[in-house]
PDB file of C-alpha atoms in Angstrom:
ATOM      1  CA  UNK A   1     106.933 111.330  90.061  1.00  0.00           C
ATOM      2  CA  UNK A   2     103.604 111.379  89.865  1.00  0.00           C
ATOM      3  CA  UNK A   3     100.832 110.232  87.261  1.00  0.00           C
ATOM      4  CA  UNK A   4      97.475 110.759  87.339  1.00  0.00           C
ATOM      5  CA  UNK A   5      95.530 110.042  83.981  1.00  0.00           C
ATOM      6  CA  UNK A   6      92.107 111.777  83.298  1.00  0.00           C
ATOM      7  CA  UNK A   7      90.380 112.225  79.787  1.00  0.00           C
ATOM      8  CA  UNK A   8      91.345 115.250  77.690  1.00  0.00           C
ATOM      9  CA  UNK A   9      88.003 116.186  76.584  1.00  0.00           C
ATOM     10  CA  UNK A  10      84.879 115.059  76.482  1.00  0.00           C
ATOM     11  CA  UNK A  11      81.111 116.617  75.201  1.00  0.00           C
ATOM     12  CA  UNK A  12      78.178 115.594  76.241  1.00  0.00           C
ATOM     13  CA  UNK A  13      73.847 116.898  75.936  1.00  0.00           C
ATOM     14  CA  UNK A  14      72.472 119.216  77.622  1.00  0.00           C
ATOM     15  CA  UNK A  15      70.075 117.383  80.017  1.00  0.00           C
ATOM     16  CA  UNK A  16      72.585 113.991  79.937  1.00  0.00           C
ATOM     17  CA  UNK A  17      75.033 112.221  82.172  1.00  0.00           C
ATOM     18  CA  UNK A  18      78.242 112.445  81.739  1.00  0.00           C
ATOM     19  CA  UNK A  19      81.431 110.630  83.524  1.00  0.00           C
ATOM     20  CA  UNK A  20      84.769 111.988  83.761  1.00  0.00           C
ATOM     21  CA  UNK A  21      87.754 109.087  85.010  1.00  0.00           C
ATOM     22  CA  UNK A  22      90.556 109.419  87.069  1.00  0.00           C
ATOM     23  CA  UNK A  23      93.180 107.012  87.608  1.00  0.00           C
ATOM     24  CA  UNK A  24      96.058 107.350  89.591  1.00  0.00           C
ATOM     25  CA  UNK A  25      99.838 105.681  90.775  1.00  0.00           C
ATOM     26  CA  UNK A  26     101.119 108.168  93.354  1.00  0.00           C
ATOM     27  CA  UNK A  27     103.972 108.370  95.780  1.00  0.00           C
ATOM     28  CA  UNK A  28     100.988 107.658  98.798  1.00  0.00           C
ATOM     29  CA  UNK A  29      97.412 108.650  99.059  1.00  0.00           C
ATOM     30  CA  UNK A  30      95.698 110.983 101.346  1.00  0.00           C
ATOM     31  CA  UNK A  31      92.654 111.784  99.528  1.00  0.00           C
ATOM     32  CA  UNK A  32      91.444 112.789  96.147  1.00  0.00           C
ATOM     33  CA  UNK A  33      89.869 116.343  95.429  1.00  0.00           C
ATOM     34  CA  UNK A  34      88.050 116.888  92.015  1.00  0.00           C
ATOM     35  CA  UNK A  35      87.850 121.553  91.142  1.00  0.00           C
ATOM     36  CA  UNK A  36      85.964 122.642  88.737  1.00  0.00           C
ATOM     37  CA  UNK A  37      87.284 125.426  86.037  1.00  0.00           C
ATOM     38  CA  UNK A  38      85.747 127.758  83.378  1.00  0.00           C
ATOM     39  CA  UNK A  39      87.802 129.128  81.181  1.00  0.00           C
ATOM     40  CA  UNK A  40      90.004 131.719  82.419  1.00  0.00           C
ATOM     41  CA  UNK A  41      89.327 131.279  85.807  1.00  0.00           C
ATOM     42  CA  UNK A  42      90.042 129.625  89.213  1.00  0.00           C
ATOM     43  CA  UNK A  43      89.442 126.460  89.993  1.00  0.00           C
ATOM     44  CA  UNK A  44      86.632 126.018  92.284  1.00  0.00           C
ATOM     45  CA  UNK A  45      86.527 122.980  95.119  1.00  0.00           C
ATOM     46  CA  UNK A  46      83.692 120.243  93.887  1.00  0.00           C
ATOM     47  CA  UNK A  47      84.482 117.176  96.267  1.00  0.00           C
ATOM     48  CA  UNK A  48      86.563 115.354  98.008  1.00  0.00           C
ATOM     49  CA  UNK A  49      86.845 111.743  98.705  1.00  0.00           C
ATOM     50  CA  UNK A  50      89.242 110.406 101.035  1.00  0.00           C
ATOM     51  CA  UNK A  51      87.278 106.437 101.883  1.00  0.00           C
ATOM     52  CA  UNK A  52      86.163 104.032  99.319  1.00  0.00           C
ATOM     53  CA  UNK A  53      82.775 104.775  97.830  1.00  0.00           C
ATOM     54  CA  UNK A  54      80.263 106.993  96.253  1.00  0.00           C
ATOM     55  CA  UNK A  55      80.089 110.752  97.784  1.00  0.00           C
ATOM     56  CA  UNK A  56      76.995 112.778  96.593  1.00  0.00           C
ATOM     57  CA  UNK A  57      76.250 116.547  96.056  1.00  0.00           C
ATOM     58  CA  UNK A  58      74.014 117.458  93.862  1.00  0.00           C
ATOM     59  CA  UNK A  59      73.843 117.064  90.485  1.00  0.00           C
ATOM     60  CA  UNK A  60      77.249 115.792  90.833  1.00  0.00           C
ATOM     61  CA  UNK A  61      78.371 113.018  92.629  1.00  0.00           C
ATOM     62  CA  UNK A  62      82.621 111.259  93.109  1.00  0.00           C
ATOM     63  CA  UNK A  63      83.553 108.115  93.855  1.00  0.00           C
ATOM     64  CA  UNK A  64      86.989 106.935  95.107  1.00  0.00           C
ATOM     65  CA  UNK A  65      88.793 103.240  94.853  1.00  0.00           C
ATOM     66  CA  UNK A  66      91.630 103.174  96.576  1.00  0.00           C
ATOM     67  CA  UNK A  67      92.322  99.584  96.077  1.00  0.00           C
ATOM     68  CA  UNK A  68      92.555 100.719  91.904  1.00  0.00           C
ATOM     69  CA  UNK A  69      93.409 103.751  91.842  1.00  0.00           C
ATOM     70  CA  UNK A  70      90.783 105.027  90.429  1.00  0.00           C
ATOM     71  CA  UNK A  71      88.102 107.539  90.987  1.00  0.00           C
ATOM     72  CA  UNK A  72      85.272 109.295  88.948  1.00  0.00           C
ATOM     73  CA  UNK A  73      82.825 112.693  89.129  1.00  0.00           C
ATOM     74  CA  UNK A  74      79.425 112.228  87.654  1.00  0.00           C
ATOM     75  CA  UNK A  75      77.649 115.113  86.753  1.00  0.00           C
ATOM     76  CA  UNK A  76      73.798 114.927  86.042  1.00  0.00           C
ATOM     77  CA  UNK A  77      71.406 116.569  84.467  1.00  0.00           C
ATOM     78  CA  UNK A  78      73.923 118.498  82.495  1.00  0.00           C
ATOM     79  CA  UNK A  79      73.537 122.822  81.965  1.00  0.00           C
ATOM     80  CA  UNK A  80      75.049 124.699  79.856  1.00  0.00           C
ATOM     81  CA  UNK A  81      77.036 126.179  82.325  1.00  0.00           C
ATOM     82  CA  UNK A  82      79.005 122.899  83.087  1.00  0.00           C
ATOM     83  CA  UNK A  83      80.954 123.706  80.227  1.00  0.00           C
ATOM     84  CA  UNK A  84      84.470 124.074  82.012  1.00  0.00           C
ATOM     85  CA  UNK A  85      87.302 121.589  82.675  1.00  0.00           C
ATOM     86  CA  UNK A  86      87.332 119.526  85.811  1.00  0.00           C
ATOM     87  CA  UNK A  87      90.543 118.790  87.934  1.00  0.00           C
ATOM     88  CA  UNK A  88      91.364 115.608  89.752  1.00  0.00           C
ATOM     89  CA  UNK A  89      94.187 116.165  92.083  1.00  0.00           C
ATOM     90  CA  UNK A  90      95.909 113.706  94.729  1.00  0.00           C
ATOM     91  CA  UNK A  91      97.005 114.492  97.992  1.00  0.00           C
ATOM     92  CA  UNK A  92     100.581 112.696  98.165  1.00  0.00           C
ATOM     93  CA  UNK A  93     102.553 111.525 101.242  1.00  0.00           C
ATOM     94  CA  UNK A  94     103.531 114.690 101.623  1.00  0.00           C
ATOM     95  CA  UNK A  95     100.074 116.213 102.129  1.00  0.00           C
ATOM     96  CA  UNK A  96     100.478 118.210  98.806  1.00  0.00           C
ATOM     97  CA  UNK A  97      98.431 118.196  95.742  1.00  0.00           C
ATOM     98  CA  UNK A  98      99.057 116.657  92.690  1.00  0.00           C
ATOM     99  CA  UNK A  99      96.683 117.709  89.587  1.00  0.00           C
ATOM    100  CA  UNK A 100      96.291 115.812  86.385  1.00  0.00           C
ATOM    101  CA  UNK A 101      96.229 117.635  83.361  1.00  0.00           C
ATOM    102  CA  UNK A 102      92.347 118.418  83.706  1.00  0.00           C
ATOM    103  CA  UNK A 103      89.599 117.161  80.928  1.00  0.00           C
ATOM    104  CA  UNK A 104      87.309 120.000  79.404  1.00  0.00           C
ATOM    105  CA  UNK A 105      83.419 118.897  78.860  1.00  0.00           C
ATOM    106  CA  UNK A 106      81.454 120.459  76.140  1.00  0.00           C
ATOM    107  CA  UNK A 107      77.925 120.410  77.301  1.00  0.00           C
ATOM    108  CA  UNK A 108      75.542 120.445  73.273  1.00  0.00           C
ATOM    109  CA  UNK A 109      72.256 121.979  73.822  1.00  0.00           C
TER     110      UNK A 109
ATOM    111  CA  UNK B   1      84.400 140.274 100.679  1.00  0.00           C
ATOM    112  CA  UNK B   2      87.156 136.888 101.812  1.00  0.00           C
ATOM    113  CA  UNK B   3      89.141 135.857  99.428  1.00  0.00           C
ATOM    114  CA  UNK B   4      92.275 135.915  97.582  1.00  0.00           C
ATOM    115  CA  UNK B   5      93.369 138.629  95.569  1.00  0.00           C
ATOM    116  CA  UNK B   6      96.385 138.462  93.378  1.00  0.00           C
ATOM    117  CA  UNK B   7      97.745 141.397  91.317  1.00  0.00           C
ATOM    118  CA  UNK B   8      98.543 142.172  88.526  1.00  0.00           C
ATOM    119  CA  UNK B   9      96.034 140.294  86.417  1.00  0.00           C
ATOM    120  CA  UNK B  10      98.084 140.221  83.260  1.00  0.00           C
ATOM    121  CA  UNK B  11     102.049 141.165  82.810  1.00  0.00           C
ATOM    122  CA  UNK B  12     103.971 141.092  79.631  1.00  0.00           C
ATOM    123  CA  UNK B  13     107.855 141.275  80.759  1.00  0.00           C
ATOM    124  CA  UNK B  14     111.328 141.166  78.995  1.00  0.00           C
ATOM    125  CA  UNK B  15     113.221 138.153  79.564  1.00  0.00           C
ATOM    126  CA  UNK B  16     116.033 139.299  82.164  1.00  0.00           C
ATOM    127  CA  UNK B  17     113.810 141.397  84.091  1.00  0.00           C
ATOM    128  CA  UNK B  18     112.616 140.952  88.204  1.00  0.00           C
ATOM    129  CA  UNK B  19     108.914 140.635  88.502  1.00  0.00           C
ATOM    130  CA  UNK B  20     106.643 140.137  92.100  1.00  0.00           C
ATOM    131  CA  UNK B  21     103.535 138.561  91.972  1.00  0.00           C
ATOM    132  CA  UNK B  22     101.394 139.281  94.742  1.00  0.00           C
ATOM    133  CA  UNK B  23      98.575 137.044  96.641  1.00  0.00           C
ATOM    134  CA  UNK B  24      97.045 137.798  99.461  1.00  0.00           C
ATOM    135  CA  UNK B  25      93.711 136.643 101.864  1.00  0.00           C
ATOM    136  CA  UNK B  26      92.015 137.498 104.088  1.00  0.00           C
ATOM    137  CA  UNK B  27      90.881 134.148 105.201  1.00  0.00           C
ATOM    138  CA  UNK B  28      93.757 133.871 107.846  1.00  0.00           C
ATOM    139  CA  UNK B  29      94.759 130.851 106.168  1.00  0.00           C
ATOM    140  CA  UNK B  30      97.973 128.871 107.577  1.00  0.00           C
ATOM    141  CA  UNK B  31      98.773 127.116 104.333  1.00  0.00           C
ATOM    142  CA  UNK B  32      99.146 129.211 100.831  1.00  0.00           C
ATOM    143  CA  UNK B  33     100.235 127.670  98.024  1.00  0.00           C
ATOM    144  CA  UNK B  34     101.640 128.978  93.868  1.00  0.00           C
ATOM    145  CA  UNK B  35     101.176 126.848  90.661  1.00  0.00           C
ATOM    146  CA  UNK B  36     102.033 127.755  87.092  1.00  0.00           C
ATOM    147  CA  UNK B  37      99.409 126.018  85.069  1.00  0.00           C
ATOM    148  CA  UNK B  38     100.289 125.305  81.782  1.00  0.00           C
ATOM    149  CA  UNK B  39      98.334 123.850  78.664  1.00  0.00           C
ATOM    150  CA  UNK B  40      98.390 119.852  78.884  1.00  0.00           C
ATOM    151  CA  UNK B  41     100.522 120.158  81.963  1.00  0.00           C
ATOM    152  CA  UNK B  42      98.052 120.860  84.496  1.00  0.00           C
ATOM    153  CA  UNK B  43      98.413 122.865  87.838  1.00  0.00           C
ATOM    154  CA  UNK B  44     102.475 122.341  89.115  1.00  0.00           C
ATOM    155  CA  UNK B  45     103.574 123.800  92.955  1.00  0.00           C
ATOM    156  CA  UNK B  46     105.831 125.950  92.949  1.00  0.00           C
ATOM    157  CA  UNK B  47     106.352 126.741  96.103  1.00  0.00           C
ATOM    158  CA  UNK B  48     104.540 126.923  99.617  1.00  0.00           C
ATOM    159  CA  UNK B  49     103.986 127.719 103.639  1.00  0.00           C
ATOM    160  CA  UNK B  50     102.485 125.537 105.693  1.00  0.00           C
ATOM    161  CA  UNK B  51     102.499 128.969 108.231  1.00  0.00           C
ATOM    162  CA  UNK B  52     103.483 132.147 108.045  1.00  0.00           C
ATOM    163  CA  UNK B  53     107.108 132.503 108.772  1.00  0.00           C
ATOM    164  CA  UNK B  54     107.975 129.027 107.058  1.00  0.00           C
ATOM    165  CA  UNK B  55     108.107 128.423 103.023  1.00  0.00           C
ATOM    166  CA  UNK B  56     108.792 124.876 101.197  1.00  0.00           C
ATOM    167  CA  UNK B  57     109.796 123.889  97.251  1.00  0.00           C
ATOM    168  CA  UNK B  58     107.440 122.452  95.493  1.00  0.00           C
ATOM    169  CA  UNK B  59     107.667 120.307  92.057  1.00  0.00           C
ATOM    170  CA  UNK B  60     108.998 123.386  89.849  1.00  0.00           C
ATOM    171  CA  UNK B  61     110.704 125.629  92.380  1.00  0.00           C
ATOM    172  CA  UNK B  62     113.670 126.714  89.971  1.00  0.00           C
ATOM    173  CA  UNK B  63     113.871 130.559  89.575  1.00  0.00           C
ATOM    174  CA  UNK B  64     111.613 131.349  92.021  1.00  0.00           C
ATOM    175  CA  UNK B  65     111.681 132.390  95.706  1.00  0.00           C
ATOM    176  CA  UNK B  66     108.787 133.670  98.060  1.00  0.00           C
ATOM    177  CA  UNK B  67     108.557 134.645 101.492  1.00  0.00           C
ATOM    178  CA  UNK B  68     105.753 134.451 103.973  1.00  0.00           C
ATOM    179  CA  UNK B  69     106.701 137.529 106.712  1.00  0.00           C
ATOM    180  CA  UNK B  70     103.006 137.642 107.988  1.00  0.00           C
ATOM    181  CA  UNK B  71     100.137 135.086 107.626  1.00  0.00           C
ATOM    182  CA  UNK B  72      97.938 137.394 104.793  1.00  0.00           C
ATOM    183  CA  UNK B  73     100.807 137.750 102.175  1.00  0.00           C
ATOM    184  CA  UNK B  74     102.726 135.336  99.839  1.00  0.00           C
ATOM    185  CA  UNK B  75     104.706 137.217  97.020  1.00  0.00           C
ATOM    186  CA  UNK B  76     106.107 134.931  94.343  1.00  0.00           C
ATOM    187  CA  UNK B  77     109.535 136.463  92.517  1.00  0.00           C
ATOM    188  CA  UNK B  78     110.792 135.688  89.085  1.00  0.00           C
ATOM    189  CA  UNK B  79     114.734 136.764  89.673  1.00  0.00           C
ATOM    190  CA  UNK B  80     115.656 137.063  85.989  1.00  0.00           C
ATOM    191  CA  UNK B  81     112.545 136.063  83.772  1.00  0.00           C
ATOM    192  CA  UNK B  82     112.445 133.388  81.182  1.00  0.00           C
ATOM    193  CA  UNK B  83     110.558 132.728  78.017  1.00  0.00           C
ATOM    194  CA  UNK B  84     109.657 129.329  79.835  1.00  0.00           C
ATOM    195  CA  UNK B  85     108.404 131.271  82.765  1.00  0.00           C
ATOM    196  CA  UNK B  86     105.244 132.215  80.445  1.00  0.00           C
ATOM    197  CA  UNK B  87     102.104 130.774  82.279  1.00  0.00           C
ATOM    198  CA  UNK B  88      99.362 131.377  84.104  1.00  0.00           C
ATOM    199  CA  UNK B  89     100.085 131.594  87.753  1.00  0.00           C
ATOM    200  CA  UNK B  90      97.790 130.694  90.632  1.00  0.00           C
ATOM    201  CA  UNK B  91      97.914 131.487  93.869  1.00  0.00           C
ATOM    202  CA  UNK B  92      96.105 129.143  96.887  1.00  0.00           C
ATOM    203  CA  UNK B  93      95.649 128.831 100.386  1.00  0.00           C
ATOM    204  CA  UNK B  94      94.029 126.239 102.732  1.00  0.00           C
ATOM    205  CA  UNK B  95      93.176 126.917 106.558  1.00  0.00           C
ATOM    206  CA  UNK B  96      95.831 123.723 107.690  1.00  0.00           C
ATOM    207  CA  UNK B  97      98.272 121.821 105.607  1.00  0.00           C
ATOM    208  CA  UNK B  98      97.108 118.821 106.001  1.00  0.00           C
ATOM    209  CA  UNK B  99      95.137 116.306 103.716  1.00  0.00           C
ATOM    210  CA  UNK B 100      91.853 117.114 103.953  1.00  0.00           C
ATOM    211  CA  UNK B 101      91.805 120.543 103.956  1.00  0.00           C
ATOM    212  CA  UNK B 102      90.282 122.162 100.661  1.00  0.00           C
ATOM    213  CA  UNK B 103      92.409 124.764  98.674  1.00  0.00           C
ATOM    214  CA  UNK B 104      91.121 128.190  97.564  1.00  0.00           C
ATOM    215  CA  UNK B 105      92.919 130.244  94.641  1.00  0.00           C
ATOM    216  CA  UNK B 106      92.846 133.029  93.733  1.00  0.00           C
ATOM    217  CA  UNK B 107      91.774 134.248  90.297  1.00  0.00           C
ATOM    218  CA  UNK B 108      95.520 133.942  89.018  1.00  0.00           C
ATOM    219  CA  UNK B 109      97.899 136.328  86.784  1.00  0.00           C
ATOM    220  CA  UNK B 110      98.782 135.329  83.481  1.00  0.00           C
ATOM    221  CA  UNK B 111     102.602 136.661  82.622  1.00  0.00           C
ATOM    222  CA  UNK B 112     104.142 136.579  79.344  1.00  0.00           C
ATOM    223  CA  UNK B 113     108.121 136.644  78.984  1.00  0.00           C
ATOM    224  CA  UNK B 114     109.034 138.152  75.925  1.00  0.00           C
TER     225      UNK B 114
END
């Protein structure tokens, strides 16, 4: 089976930085996605990493270390609208996504 | 507006009844997927289709069936619903079935089986 771990909940203050960690042990690895999901809505794409290193996209950055089975999503200059669940998903050896349970981020004023 | 639509938005169903969840995309994507999302478990793949005319089983296929008669539509059928199938169901699509292809999700169907 697949094992993808991420914290259940995190709380941060508006304007701050939050780092969401994701560790994985999976049958194969063909990339890692991060999705954002607001309550009651569909997941939406944030980032994709397949090579080691940092990918920056505006206020959001995603990092991958394949040798450590580790990724993180960095959210900078937090805004109230960033309150959501963040889903880590690994592309396994059959090219299907295996999702973690998600991290709920609450941004406080 | 391009995207994925799902119907119904929500449904309450008696155990033992048959139910079909509908999913349609207008992006001409080759691959489509059905997931269920349960609290604390994350999204789990039920069935998928890499291209029209083909389907495959995901992680939790039991009690569900799918068909892919054309590119746009990918219905999910519960032949005889049970309470453990109470969940939020998301349909998704991607341009291809490769690892780097981003999946785009529909708005979901909230299903309650009593």
